[in-house]
Short mmCIF file of C-alpha atoms in Angstrom, two decimals:
data_model
loop_
_atom_site.label_atom_id
_atom_site.label_comp_id
_atom_site.label_asym_id
_atom_site.label_seq_id
_atom_site.Cartn_x
_atom_site.Cartn_y
_atom_site.Cartn_z
CA UNK A 220 -15.94 -24.79 19.41
CA UNK A 221 -17.99 -22.81 22.24
CA UNK A 222 -20.31 -24.81 24.03
CA UNK A 223 -24.19 -24.27 23.20
CA UNK A 224 -25.05 -20.68 24.36
CA UNK A 225 -21.29 -19.45 25.33
CA UNK A 226 -20.52 -16.41 23.10
CA UNK A 227 -17.02 -14.52 22.67
CA UNK A 228 -16.91 -11.38 24.01
CA UNK A 229 -17.54 -8.69 21.63
CA UNK A 230 -13.95 -7.48 21.57
CA UNK A 231 -12.62 -10.80 20.28
CA UNK A 232 -14.80 -10.53 17.87
CA UNK A 233 -13.73 -7.30 16.72
CA UNK A 234 -9.99 -8.26 16.93
CA UNK A 235 -10.53 -11.25 15.00
CA UNK A 236 -12.50 -9.07 12.07
CA UNK A 237 -9.48 -6.64 12.09
CA UNK A 238 -7.47 -9.64 10.87
CA UNK A 239 -9.88 -9.66 7.63
CA UNK A 240 -9.89 -5.52 7.29
CA UNK A 241 -8.32 -5.92 3.72
CA UNK A 242 -10.39 -8.62 3.05
CA UNK A 243 -13.87 -7.97 2.26
CA UNK A 244 -14.91 -10.86 0.78
CA UNK A 245 -13.70 -13.05 3.88
CA UNK A 246 -15.61 -10.29 5.73
CA UNK A 247 -18.85 -11.04 4.16
CA UNK A 248 -18.63 -14.59 4.11
CA UNK A 249 -18.09 -14.51 8.37
CA UNK A 250 -21.29 -11.82 8.89
CA UNK A 251 -23.48 -14.39 7.68
CA UNK A 252 -22.08 -17.15 10.16
CA UNK A 253 -23.50 -15.95 13.38
CA UNK A 254 -25.24 -12.70 14.50
CA UNK A 255 -22.24 -11.86 16.89
CA UNK A 256 -20.12 -11.95 13.71
CA UNK A 257 -22.47 -10.32 11.72
CA UNK A 258 -22.51 -6.85 14.24
CA UNK A 259 -18.02 -6.99 14.06
CA UNK A 260 -17.71 -7.69 10.66
CA UNK A 261 -20.59 -4.98 9.19
CA UNK A 262 -18.52 -2.14 11.13
CA UNK A 263 -15.15 -2.90 9.02
CA UNK A 264 -17.29 -3.60 6.06
CA UNK A 265 -18.52 -0.04 6.15
CA UNK A 266 -15.72 2.10 7.56
CA UNK A 267 -14.14 2.49 4.27
CA UNK A 268 -16.99 2.94 1.69
CA UNK A 269 -15.90 3.20 -2.73
CA UNK A 270 -18.39 4.42 -5.15
CA UNK A 271 -18.20 4.22 -8.53
CA UNK A 272 -21.41 4.64 -10.09
CA UNK A 273 -25.11 5.93 -9.62
CA UNK A 274 -26.37 2.59 -9.36
CA UNK A 275 -24.05 1.66 -5.97
CA UNK A 276 -24.81 5.47 -4.59
CA UNK A 277 -28.45 4.44 -4.52
CA UNK A 278 -28.18 0.97 -3.08
CA UNK A 279 -25.64 2.86 -0.25
CA UNK A 280 -28.28 5.61 0.28
CA UNK A 281 -30.83 2.77 0.22
CA UNK A 282 -28.91 0.95 3.04
CA UNK A 283 -28.14 3.77 5.18
CA UNK A 284 -31.61 4.77 5.24
CA UNK A 285 -32.62 1.82 6.47
CA UNK A 286 -29.98 0.96 9.21
CA UNK A 287 -28.72 3.60 11.78
CA UNK A 288 -26.10 1.07 13.06
CA UNK A 289 -24.34 1.25 9.54
CA UNK A 290 -24.44 5.33 9.51
CA UNK A 291 -22.70 5.25 12.66
CA UNK A 292 -20.07 2.85 11.19
CA UNK A 293 -19.10 4.82 7.70
CA UNK A 294 -15.71 7.20 8.77
CA UNK A 295 -14.32 7.33 4.80
CA UNK A 296 -16.41 8.07 1.83
CA UNK A 297 -14.85 7.81 -1.91
CA UNK A 298 -16.56 8.72 -4.78
CA UNK A 299 -14.30 6.69 -7.95
CA UNK A 300 -15.59 7.79 -11.34
CA UNK A 301 -12.31 7.14 -12.96
CA UNK A 302 -13.97 4.58 -14.88
CA UNK A 303 -16.84 6.07 -16.05
CA UNK A 304 -18.08 6.84 -19.62
CA UNK A 305 -18.11 10.26 -21.21
CA UNK A 306 -21.18 11.40 -18.74
CA UNK A 307 -19.58 14.96 -18.03
CA UNK A 308 -22.94 16.65 -18.52
CA UNK A 309 -24.72 14.11 -16.34
CA UNK A 310 -23.87 15.40 -12.80
CA UNK A 311 -25.32 12.81 -10.36
CA UNK A 312 -22.49 13.50 -7.80
CA UNK A 313 -23.30 17.14 -7.50
CA UNK A 314 -27.21 16.22 -7.69
CA UNK A 315 -27.01 13.44 -5.20
CA UNK A 316 -23.99 13.74 -2.66
CA UNK A 317 -24.91 16.92 -1.27
CA UNK A 318 -27.94 16.86 -0.04
CA UNK A 319 -28.93 13.73 0.69
CA UNK A 320 -25.72 12.02 2.68
CA UNK A 321 -24.47 15.04 5.49
CA UNK A 322 -27.87 14.42 7.57
CA UNK A 323 -26.92 10.14 7.42
CA UNK A 324 -23.52 10.38 8.09
CA UNK A 325 -22.41 12.03 11.14
CA UNK A 326 -19.69 10.47 11.82
CA UNK A 327 -17.81 10.82 8.52
CA UNK A 328 -14.22 12.13 8.96
CA UNK A 329 -12.87 11.72 5.63
CA UNK A 330 -14.26 12.72 1.74
CA UNK A 331 -12.41 11.60 -1.19
CA UNK A 332 -13.47 12.53 -5.04
CA UNK A 333 -11.62 11.12 -7.75
CA UNK A 334 -11.62 11.68 -11.32
CA UNK A 335 -14.52 13.89 -10.62
CA UNK A 336 -15.21 16.34 -13.74
CA UNK A 337 -18.94 18.28 -13.63
CA UNK A 338 -20.22 21.48 -12.70
CA UNK A 339 -21.09 22.40 -8.99
CA UNK A 340 -24.30 24.59 -8.13
CA UNK A 341 -24.44 27.38 -5.70
CA UNK A 342 -26.70 25.52 -3.28
CA UNK A 343 -24.68 22.24 -3.27
CA UNK A 344 -22.05 24.52 -0.97
CA UNK A 345 -24.53 24.85 1.03
CA UNK A 346 -25.93 21.77 1.53
CA UNK A 347 -21.74 20.50 1.72
CA UNK A 348 -21.59 22.77 4.53
CA UNK A 349 -24.03 20.51 6.82
CA UNK A 350 -20.73 18.00 6.53
CA UNK A 351 -19.42 19.18 9.73
CA UNK A 352 -17.59 15.82 10.63
CA UNK A 353 -15.46 15.63 7.56
CA UNK A 354 -12.11 16.85 8.61
CA UNK A 355 -10.21 15.57 5.44
CA UNK A 356 -11.13 16.11 1.83
CA UNK A 357 -9.11 14.67 -0.80
CA UNK A 358 -9.56 15.90 -4.66
CA UNK A 359 -7.62 13.37 -6.65
CA UNK A 360 -7.75 14.06 -10.76
CA UNK A 361 -10.40 16.35 -10.19
CA UNK A 362 -11.59 19.08 -12.69
CA UNK A 363 -13.79 22.02 -12.19
CA UNK A 364 -13.76 25.73 -12.27
CA UNK A 365 -11.37 27.79 -9.53
CA UNK A 366 -14.52 29.32 -8.18
CA UNK A 367 -15.94 25.66 -7.94
CA UNK A 368 -12.69 24.55 -6.28
CA UNK A 369 -12.42 27.57 -3.70
CA UNK A 370 -15.98 26.59 -2.51
CA UNK A 371 -15.79 23.24 -2.43
CA UNK A 372 -12.88 23.01 -0.11
CA UNK A 373 -14.52 26.54 1.96
CA UNK A 374 -17.63 24.25 2.17
CA UNK A 375 -16.68 22.50 4.96
CA UNK A 376 -16.72 23.98 8.02
CA UNK A 377 -14.28 21.89 9.85
CA UNK A 378 -11.93 20.92 7.39
CA UNK A 379 -8.36 20.66 8.64
CA UNK A 380 -6.67 18.01 5.68
CA UNK A 381 -6.56 19.20 2.45
CA UNK A 382 -5.00 16.72 -0.45
CA UNK A 383 -5.06 17.95 -3.65
CA UNK A 384 -3.53 15.77 -6.53
CA UNK A 385 -3.57 16.45 -10.28
CA UNK A 386 -6.10 19.32 -10.78
CA UNK A 387 -7.44 20.15 -13.54
CA UNK A 388 -8.80 23.45 -14.56
CA UNK A 389 -12.28 23.13 -16.32
CA UNK A 390 -15.08 25.17 -17.41
CA UNK A 391 -15.27 28.30 -16.83
CA UNK A 392 -16.81 30.31 -14.05
CA UNK A 393 -20.75 29.59 -14.56
CA UNK A 394 -21.49 31.04 -11.00
CA UNK A 395 -23.00 34.12 -10.84
CA UNK A 396 -21.09 36.98 -8.96
CA UNK A 397 -24.44 37.25 -6.66
CA UNK A 398 -24.32 33.21 -6.28
CA UNK A 399 -20.68 32.61 -5.54
CA UNK A 400 -20.39 30.08 -3.14
CA UNK A 401 -19.85 31.44 0.58
CA UNK A 402 -16.35 30.29 2.14
CA UNK A 403 -16.37 28.99 5.61
CA UNK A 404 -13.44 30.45 8.04
CA UNK A 405 -10.25 27.52 6.47
CA UNK A 406 -7.94 26.53 9.46
CA UNK A 407 -5.97 24.05 7.91
CA UNK A 408 -3.10 22.20 9.87
CA UNK A 409 -2.16 19.65 7.11
CA UNK A 410 -1.76 20.77 3.43
CA UNK A 411 -0.77 18.56 0.35
CA UNK A 412 -0.53 20.03 -3.14
CA UNK A 413 0.74 16.84 -5.43
CA UNK A 414 -0.36 19.33 -8.40
CA UNK A 415 1.80 21.08 -10.63
CA UNK A 416 -0.75 23.22 -12.35
CA UNK A 417 -3.34 24.81 -10.11
CA UNK A 418 -5.95 27.27 -10.85
CA UNK A 419 -6.12 31.17 -10.91
CA UNK A 420 -8.91 33.54 -11.62
CA UNK A 421 -8.14 37.13 -12.77
CA UNK A 422 -8.33 38.22 -9.18
CA UNK A 423 -6.23 35.66 -7.16
CA UNK A 424 -4.35 32.71 -7.53
CA UNK A 425 -4.79 29.36 -5.42
CA UNK A 426 -1.96 30.05 -3.09
CA UNK A 427 -3.25 33.30 -2.64
CA UNK A 428 -6.28 32.34 -1.47
CA UNK A 429 -4.73 29.79 1.16
CA UNK A 430 -2.90 32.58 2.66
CA UNK A 431 -5.70 35.11 2.80
CA UNK A 432 -7.47 32.83 5.44
CA UNK A 433 -6.44 31.40 8.81
CA UNK A 434 -4.28 28.58 7.47
CA UNK A 435 -1.61 31.30 7.38
CA UNK A 436 -1.30 30.93 11.01
CA UNK A 437 -2.75 26.83 11.57
CA UNK A 438 -0.87 24.99 8.72
CA UNK A 439 1.66 22.81 10.43
CA UNK A 440 2.04 20.13 7.91
CA UNK A 441 3.17 20.71 4.49
CA UNK A 442 3.76 18.60 1.33
CA UNK A 443 4.32 20.44 -1.94
CA UNK A 444 5.76 20.17 -5.20
CA UNK A 445 8.21 22.35 -6.49
CA UNK A 446 8.76 23.06 -10.22
CA UNK A 447 9.48 25.68 -12.89
CA UNK A 448 5.82 26.93 -12.85
CA UNK A 449 4.22 28.86 -9.85
CA UNK A 450 7.84 28.85 -8.01
CA UNK A 451 7.42 32.25 -6.75
CA UNK A 452 3.84 31.35 -5.23
CA UNK A 453 5.25 28.45 -3.57
CA UNK A 454 8.13 30.13 -2.04
CA UNK A 455 5.65 32.71 -0.73
CA UNK A 456 3.66 29.78 1.19
CA UNK A 457 6.93 28.96 2.65
CA UNK A 458 7.80 32.07 3.51
CA UNK A 459 4.51 33.06 4.87
CA UNK A 460 3.87 30.34 7.11
CA UNK A 461 7.37 30.99 8.48
CA UNK A 462 8.12 29.20 11.96
CA UNK A 463 4.57 27.99 12.45
CA UNK A 464 5.21 24.80 10.41
CA UNK A 465 6.48 21.75 11.86
CA UNK A 466 6.79 19.24 9.09
CA UNK A 467 7.41 19.63 5.22
CA UNK A 468 8.07 17.64 2.29
CA UNK A 469 9.21 18.62 -0.74
CA UNK A 470 9.31 16.95 -3.86
CA UNK A 471 10.47 17.90 -7.81
CA UNK A 472 8.70 17.86 -11.12
CA UNK A 473 9.88 15.27 -13.35
CA UNK A 474 13.95 16.42 -13.47
CA UNK A 475 13.50 19.42 -11.65
CA UNK A 476 16.50 20.31 -9.29
CA UNK A 477 18.55 17.75 -11.06
CA UNK A 478 21.13 20.76 -12.87
CA UNK A 479 23.24 23.04 -11.12
CA UNK A 480 21.00 26.07 -12.81
CA UNK A 481 17.63 24.80 -11.50
CA UNK A 482 18.85 25.87 -8.27
CA UNK A 483 16.07 27.98 -6.44
CA UNK A 484 17.34 30.56 -4.93
CA UNK A 485 13.60 32.20 -4.38
CA UNK A 486 13.29 29.11 -2.20
CA UNK A 487 13.83 29.47 1.03
CA UNK A 488 13.89 27.81 4.23
CA UNK A 489 15.43 30.08 6.36
CA UNK A 490 12.20 31.39 7.83
CA UNK A 491 10.90 27.95 8.87
CA UNK A 492 12.18 27.84 12.62
CA UNK A 493 9.95 25.80 14.16
CA UNK A 494 10.98 22.50 11.79
CA UNK A 495 10.82 19.14 13.34
CA UNK A 496 11.28 16.84 10.32
CA UNK A 497 12.18 17.38 6.77
CA UNK A 498 11.33 15.06 3.91
CA UNK A 499 13.20 15.43 0.52
CA UNK A 500 13.99 14.10 -2.83
CA UNK A 501 16.98 11.89 -3.33
CA UNK A 502 20.14 14.12 -2.55
CA UNK A 503 21.27 13.21 -6.13
CA UNK A 504 19.69 16.49 -6.95
CA UNK A 505 21.28 19.84 -6.85
CA UNK A 506 18.92 21.70 -4.78
CA UNK A 507 18.59 19.17 -1.91
CA UNK A 508 22.46 20.56 -0.57
CA UNK A 509 21.60 24.11 -0.79
CA UNK A 510 17.88 23.99 0.82
CA UNK A 511 19.63 21.92 3.93
CA UNK A 512 22.16 24.91 4.11
CA UNK A 513 19.72 27.44 4.85
CA UNK A 514 17.63 25.09 7.31
CA UNK A 515 17.52 27.73 10.88
CA UNK A 516 15.55 25.60 13.25
CA UNK A 517 16.43 24.38 17.14
CA UNK A 518 14.05 22.19 16.49
CA UNK A 519 15.07 20.28 13.64
CA UNK A 520 15.18 16.76 14.65
CA UNK A 521 14.54 14.30 11.44
CA UNK A 522 15.71 13.87 7.92
CA UNK A 523 14.64 11.61 5.17
CA UNK A 524 15.41 11.11 2.05
CA UNK A 525 13.44 9.55 -0.65
CA UNK A 526 14.90 7.37 -3.53
CA UNK A 527 13.95 5.10 -5.93
CA UNK A 528 16.25 2.83 -6.56
CA UNK A 529 15.86 0.42 -10.11
CA UNK A 530 19.96 -0.68 -9.35
CA UNK A 531 21.81 -0.79 -6.60
CA UNK A 532 24.26 1.38 -7.97
CA UNK A 533 21.73 4.36 -7.93
CA UNK A 534 23.00 5.10 -4.60
CA UNK A 535 26.82 5.59 -5.70
CA UNK A 536 25.26 8.54 -7.77
CA UNK A 537 25.02 10.86 -4.65
CA UNK A 538 27.47 12.86 -4.03
CA UNK A 539 27.90 11.39 -0.37
CA UNK A 540 30.80 13.77 0.71
CA UNK A 541 29.11 17.10 -0.33
CA UNK A 542 25.65 15.04 1.85
CA UNK A 543 27.86 14.56 4.46
CA UNK A 544 29.46 17.96 4.88
CA UNK A 545 26.31 19.51 4.98
CA UNK A 546 24.76 17.76 7.66
CA UNK A 547 27.44 18.40 9.26
CA UNK A 548 27.03 22.09 9.69
CA UNK A 549 26.67 23.89 13.17
CA UNK A 550 22.60 24.42 11.63
CA UNK A 551 22.00 20.54 11.40
CA UNK A 552 24.10 19.32 14.34
CA UNK A 553 20.97 18.56 16.50
CA UNK A 554 19.40 15.95 14.26
CA UNK A 555 19.29 12.84 15.58
CA UNK A 556 18.23 10.68 12.63
CA UNK A 557 19.07 10.85 8.97
CA UNK A 558 16.98 8.54 7.40
CA UNK A 559 16.66 6.61 3.72
CA UNK A 560 13.47 6.01 2.84
CA UNK A 561 13.98 3.70 -0.40
CA UNK A 562 11.42 2.46 -3.13
CA UNK A 563 12.50 -0.41 -5.12
CA UNK A 564 12.79 -4.20 -5.37
CA UNK A 565 15.61 -5.11 -3.36
CA UNK A 566 16.39 -6.58 0.05
CA UNK A 567 16.41 -4.38 2.77
CA UNK A 568 19.48 -5.66 3.86
CA UNK A 569 21.28 -5.03 0.93
CA UNK A 570 20.46 -1.11 0.59
CA UNK A 571 21.45 -0.85 4.59
CA UNK A 572 25.03 -1.71 4.00
CA UNK A 573 25.53 0.17 0.77
CA UNK A 574 24.24 2.92 2.10
CA UNK A 575 26.14 2.08 5.66
CA UNK A 576 29.28 2.06 3.58
CA UNK A 577 28.47 5.22 1.82
CA UNK A 578 27.65 7.05 4.79
CA UNK A 579 30.06 5.22 7.67
CA UNK A 580 30.28 8.75 9.65
CA UNK A 581 26.80 8.85 9.87
CA UNK A 582 26.79 5.20 11.13
CA UNK A 583 29.32 5.83 13.56
CA UNK A 584 27.28 8.73 14.94
CA UNK A 585 23.95 6.49 15.07
CA UNK A 586 21.60 8.41 13.59
CA UNK A 587 21.51 6.92 10.28
CA UNK A 588 18.50 4.55 9.61
CA UNK A 589 17.04 3.14 6.19
CA UNK A 590 13.65 2.16 5.73
CA UNK A 591 11.51 0.55 2.21
CA UNK A 592 8.84 2.93 1.35
CA UNK A 593 5.49 1.23 1.39
CA UNK A 594 3.02 4.53 0.39
CA UNK A 595 1.82 4.97 -2.77
CA UNK A 596 4.12 6.91 -5.02
CA UNK A 597 2.40 9.83 -7.12
CA UNK A 598 3.53 10.33 -10.46
CA UNK A 599 4.55 14.36 -11.24
#
């Protein structure tokens, strides 16, 4: 224990609190210990805030109104209504989120909306445009009309990363044509689409709208789901961004791509000559090797395969000889790493040795890499 009157440097207090970043209960206990730990723990407690109902929102609003210091701490705000009751006619998020918080959360960089299904008002988009510090918007299992979706995305003037998962098209476009939400110049650098069903209007679909913005020239990182539905629009997106794209991840909807007749001739990666890294599904999909053969990027350094292992013998279902043959083609000779990112309960050593036996040539060339996938997997 330190002598009376002595205190730890603030940097050490912050260092200690970081060990408890995933333990809110311990952080709250530390906040009651002393004034120094109150400051250090409060900063971490309020970095990532999740609100699930209107009562929590009101308490959060009251807290940040009374404490300018906490306003400076909030970086991520998550509105999660997955536990809500049937409240579709009561739009408290739309009514309260947009007019109040932008003036107080000046350092907020991520806004995440989960399971949000309600109608948006025209003036809400003007209020959302005051969130000038927000650079990442996540919409997960949200329902709204296409016009509302476009208005919500286009409301944030500094938006760089859009994450869209399981979109639900609800309601008709109730906004009058003269009250359509204004759209800020959209300049996304990262776009993640883990949704099979995307909205359409009579004038344009979602990908047409994205390509009509500056995103066509600024997009560098793209994660995309490929399926039979809207495959032409997704192919046009890949072709339109062309050599600007540096990082690409493709997933397939359910069992799409496992059969030869699924091989999508319309999906062509030949135009993406600026790719530096590529993430593909399990090579057991017959689509994977044809996609690799299309690559013509001299900058490509890393190819990653995401594989889900229910049994170790699942590795043997892959046509290893075909994969090695494709990876040995001249268009892929500059690759420095071929990574197998596996998800499963098996020990790393067991998976590594099984893959090493199957891809001995990659191991000899020093490019084989095996890692365990710890990210949240999205069910498509």
